[in-house]
Coordinates of C-alpha atoms in Angstrom, one line a residue:
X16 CA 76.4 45.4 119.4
X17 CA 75.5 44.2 115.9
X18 CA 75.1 47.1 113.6
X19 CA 74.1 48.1 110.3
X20 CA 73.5 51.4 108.4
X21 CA 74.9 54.4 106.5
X22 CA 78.7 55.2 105.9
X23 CA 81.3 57.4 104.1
X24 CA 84.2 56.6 103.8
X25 CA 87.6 58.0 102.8
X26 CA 89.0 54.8 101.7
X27 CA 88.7 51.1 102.3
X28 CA 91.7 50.5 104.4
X29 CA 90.3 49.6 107.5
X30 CA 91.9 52.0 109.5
X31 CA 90.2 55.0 107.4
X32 CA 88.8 58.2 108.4
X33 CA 84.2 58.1 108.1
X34 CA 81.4 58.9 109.4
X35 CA 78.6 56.4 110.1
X36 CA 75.0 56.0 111.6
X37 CA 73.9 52.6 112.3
X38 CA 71.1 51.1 113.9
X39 CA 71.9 48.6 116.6
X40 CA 71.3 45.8 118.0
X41 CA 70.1 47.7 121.5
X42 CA 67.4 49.6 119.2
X43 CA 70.4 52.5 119.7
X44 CA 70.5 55.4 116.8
X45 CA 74.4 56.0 116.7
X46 CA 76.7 58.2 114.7
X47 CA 80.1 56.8 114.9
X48 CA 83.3 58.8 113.7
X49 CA 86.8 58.6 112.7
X50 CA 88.4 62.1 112.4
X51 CA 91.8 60.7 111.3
X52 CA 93.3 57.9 109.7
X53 CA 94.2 55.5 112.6
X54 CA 92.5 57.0 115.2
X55 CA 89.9 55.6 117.7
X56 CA 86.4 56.1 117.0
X57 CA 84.3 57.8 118.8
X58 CA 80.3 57.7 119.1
X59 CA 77.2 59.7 120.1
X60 CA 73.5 58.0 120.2
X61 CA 70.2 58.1 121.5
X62 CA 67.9 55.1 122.0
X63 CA 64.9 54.4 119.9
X64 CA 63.5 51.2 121.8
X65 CA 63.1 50.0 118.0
X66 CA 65.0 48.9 114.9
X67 CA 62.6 50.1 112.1
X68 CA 63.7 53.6 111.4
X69 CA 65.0 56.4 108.7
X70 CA 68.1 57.2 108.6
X71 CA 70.1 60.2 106.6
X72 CA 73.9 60.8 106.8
X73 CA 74.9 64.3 104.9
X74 CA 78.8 65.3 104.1
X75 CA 79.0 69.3 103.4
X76 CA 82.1 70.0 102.8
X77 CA 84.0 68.4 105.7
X78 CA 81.4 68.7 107.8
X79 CA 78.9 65.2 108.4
X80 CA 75.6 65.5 110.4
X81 CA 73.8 62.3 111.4
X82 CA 70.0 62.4 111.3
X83 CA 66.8 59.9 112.3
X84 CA 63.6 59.5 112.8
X85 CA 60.9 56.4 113.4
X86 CA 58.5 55.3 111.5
X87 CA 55.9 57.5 113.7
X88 CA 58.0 61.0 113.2
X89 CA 56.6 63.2 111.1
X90 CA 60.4 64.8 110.5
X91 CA 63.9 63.7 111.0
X92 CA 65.6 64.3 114.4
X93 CA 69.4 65.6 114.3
X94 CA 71.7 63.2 116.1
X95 CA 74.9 65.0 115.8
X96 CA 78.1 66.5 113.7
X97 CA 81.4 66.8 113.3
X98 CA 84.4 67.8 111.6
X99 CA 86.1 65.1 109.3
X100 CA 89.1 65.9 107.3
X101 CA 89.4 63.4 104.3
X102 CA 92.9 64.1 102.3
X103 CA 91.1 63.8 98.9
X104 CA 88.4 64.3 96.7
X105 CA 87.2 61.2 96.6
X106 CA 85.5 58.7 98.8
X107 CA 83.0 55.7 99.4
X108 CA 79.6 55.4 100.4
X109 CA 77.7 52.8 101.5
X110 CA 75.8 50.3 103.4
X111 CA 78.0 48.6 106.7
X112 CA 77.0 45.8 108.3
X113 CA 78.4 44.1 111.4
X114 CA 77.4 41.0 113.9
X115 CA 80.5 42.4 116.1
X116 CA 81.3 38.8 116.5
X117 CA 84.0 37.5 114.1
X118 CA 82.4 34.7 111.9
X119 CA 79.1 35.0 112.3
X120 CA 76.4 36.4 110.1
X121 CA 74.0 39.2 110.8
X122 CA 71.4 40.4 108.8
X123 CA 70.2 43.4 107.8
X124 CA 67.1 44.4 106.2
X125 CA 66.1 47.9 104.6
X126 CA 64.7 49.9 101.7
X127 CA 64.3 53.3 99.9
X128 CA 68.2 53.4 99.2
X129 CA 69.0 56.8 97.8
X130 CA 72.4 58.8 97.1
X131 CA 71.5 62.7 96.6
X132 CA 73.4 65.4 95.3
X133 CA 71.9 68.1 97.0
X134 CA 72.9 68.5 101.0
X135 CA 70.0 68.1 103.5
X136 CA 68.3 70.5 106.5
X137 CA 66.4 70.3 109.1
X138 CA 63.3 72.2 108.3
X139 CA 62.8 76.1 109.6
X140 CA 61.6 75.4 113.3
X141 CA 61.0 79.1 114.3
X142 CA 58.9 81.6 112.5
X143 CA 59.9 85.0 113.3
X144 CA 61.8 86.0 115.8
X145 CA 61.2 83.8 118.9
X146 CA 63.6 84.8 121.6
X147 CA 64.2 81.3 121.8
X148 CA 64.9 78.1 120.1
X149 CA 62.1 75.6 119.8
X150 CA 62.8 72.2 121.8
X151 CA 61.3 68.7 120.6
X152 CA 61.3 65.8 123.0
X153 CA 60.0 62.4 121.9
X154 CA 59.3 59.4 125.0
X155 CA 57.6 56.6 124.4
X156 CA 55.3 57.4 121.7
X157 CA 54.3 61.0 122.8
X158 CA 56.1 64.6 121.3
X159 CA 56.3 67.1 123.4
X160 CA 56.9 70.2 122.0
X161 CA 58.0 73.7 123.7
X162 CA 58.6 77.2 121.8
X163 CA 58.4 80.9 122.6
X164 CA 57.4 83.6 120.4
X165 CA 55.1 86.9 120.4
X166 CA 52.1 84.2 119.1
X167 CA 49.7 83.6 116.1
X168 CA 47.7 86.6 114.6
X169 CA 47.6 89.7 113.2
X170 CA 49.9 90.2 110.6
X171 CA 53.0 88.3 111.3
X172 CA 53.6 85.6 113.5
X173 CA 56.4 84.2 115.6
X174 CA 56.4 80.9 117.0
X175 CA 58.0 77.8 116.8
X176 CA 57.3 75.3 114.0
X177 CA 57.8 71.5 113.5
X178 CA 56.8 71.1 110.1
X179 CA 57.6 69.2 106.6
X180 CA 57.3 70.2 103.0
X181 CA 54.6 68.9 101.0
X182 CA 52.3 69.7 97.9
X183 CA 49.0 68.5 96.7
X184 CA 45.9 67.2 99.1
X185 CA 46.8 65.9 102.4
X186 CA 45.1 65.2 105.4
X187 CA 46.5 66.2 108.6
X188 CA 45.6 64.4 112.3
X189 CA 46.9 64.6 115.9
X190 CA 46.1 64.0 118.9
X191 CA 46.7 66.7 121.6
X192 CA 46.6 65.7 124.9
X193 CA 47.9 69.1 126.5
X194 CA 48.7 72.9 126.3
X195 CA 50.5 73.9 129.6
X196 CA 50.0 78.1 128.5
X197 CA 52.0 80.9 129.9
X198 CA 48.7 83.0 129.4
X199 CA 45.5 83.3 127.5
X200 CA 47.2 83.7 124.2
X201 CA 49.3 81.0 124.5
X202 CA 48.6 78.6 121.3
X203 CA 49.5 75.3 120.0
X204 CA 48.1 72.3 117.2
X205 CA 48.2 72.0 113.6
X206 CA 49.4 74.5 111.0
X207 CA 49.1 74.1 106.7
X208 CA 51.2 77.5 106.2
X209 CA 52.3 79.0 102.7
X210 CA 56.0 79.4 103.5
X211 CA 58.5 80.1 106.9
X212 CA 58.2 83.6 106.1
X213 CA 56.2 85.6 109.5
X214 CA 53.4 86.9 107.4
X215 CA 52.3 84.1 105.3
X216 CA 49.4 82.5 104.3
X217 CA 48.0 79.9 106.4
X218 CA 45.1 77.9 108.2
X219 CA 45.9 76.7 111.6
X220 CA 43.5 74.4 114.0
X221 CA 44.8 75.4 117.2
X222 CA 44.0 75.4 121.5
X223 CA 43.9 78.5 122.6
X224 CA 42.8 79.6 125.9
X225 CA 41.6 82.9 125.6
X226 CA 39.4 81.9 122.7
X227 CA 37.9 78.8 124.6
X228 CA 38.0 75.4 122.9
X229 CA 39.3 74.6 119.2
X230 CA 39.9 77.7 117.6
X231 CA 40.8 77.6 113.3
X232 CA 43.0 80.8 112.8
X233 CA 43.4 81.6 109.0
X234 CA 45.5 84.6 106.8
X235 CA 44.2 84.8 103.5
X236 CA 47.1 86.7 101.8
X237 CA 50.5 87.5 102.6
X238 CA 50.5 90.7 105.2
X239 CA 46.8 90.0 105.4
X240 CA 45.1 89.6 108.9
X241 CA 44.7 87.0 110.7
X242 CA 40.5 85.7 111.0
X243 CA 39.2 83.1 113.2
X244 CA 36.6 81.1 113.8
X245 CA 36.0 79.1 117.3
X246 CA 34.9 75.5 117.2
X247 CA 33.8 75.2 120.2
X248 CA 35.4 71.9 121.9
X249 CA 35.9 72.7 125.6
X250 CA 38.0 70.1 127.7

């Protein structure tokens, strides 16, 4: 139960209220809390079967929300939140480190240290109205991803979205191994879209059953329709 990761603090008394997220030594992603000075600390995780990941800690307010992700996640996960009531304005953050064994070292490696201002999100994962919240599910190696929504065309869409911000040139691969439809106009694969707005620009690569094959969906303009072109790649 070695562990080593993110913390805020209220103060260094070691009885103090915080909120951390650690790494462990069971490859275990785990928020631990404090809500009040003196209190027992509780915990929420998830295992990662590794110990090379991201990790983000965020304090709105009194509210702190744990995220992660692996080196192979293309956006951070949320592990959990909760309500911490620190009595000032004031407090600590840092870098803990623990062998859980009195005496002895452990060590912990890491990089890309940053302390921002600004309060972090979860990028929009539903475009439109959806009827439904979008689920991500990650299991040895493989995301599977399931969302509702009225689909990918005309003028608007609505659909769920995992997605990160970027600018400039990028290039953007996956492997698909599987679109389990709910009918032919069910759609799913890679998006480069303008903004989370419904009637956005975009170009989309996507399986889609009624089309047959690959099919690159496209909206020029905002409110524009949508065009396609079929690729032709039958499984």
């Amino acid at each position: 139960w070695a562990k080593a990761g993110l913390q805020i603090r209220e103060s260094l008394d070691k009885k103090a209220a915080h909120a951390s997220l650690f790494i462990t030594g069971h490859q275990y992603a785990a928020m631990q809390w404090r809500s009040v000075f003196g209190q027992s600390s509780s915990s929420s995780h998830t295992v990662l079967y590794t110990h090379n990941a991201w990790l983000r800690l965020t304090k709105e307010g009194n509210k702190f929300t744990s995220y992660y992700k692996t080196v192979d996640d293309l956006v951070y996960t949320k592990l959990n939140e909760e309500i911490i009531e620190f009595s000032g304005t004031n407090f600590y953050v840092g870098i803990p480190v623990t062998s859980h064994v009195n005496g002895q070292l452990a060590t912990f490696t890491g990089s890309n240290f940053e302390i921002l201002d600004d309060v972090y999100h979860l990028p929009v994962r539903d475009v439109g109205e959806t009827g439904r919240a979008i689920e991500v599910v990650k299991a040895d190696g493989i995301t599977t991803i399931k969302a509702a929504g009225t689909g990918i065309g005309g003028t608007t869409d609505s659909f769920g979205y995992v997605n990160k911000k970027f600018s400039g040139d990028i290039n953007f691969t996956a492997h698909l191994y599987l679109l389990a439809e709910e009918n032919l106009d069910s759609k799913g694969g890679l998006m480069i879209r303008a903004s989370g707005s419904a009637d956005t620009p975009h170009v989309s690569l996507l399986t889609n059953p009624r089309a047959g094959g690959l099919t690159m969906f496209y909206r020029e303009s905002a409110g524009g329709e949508t065009l396609s072109k079929t690729a032709g790649v039958w499984d």
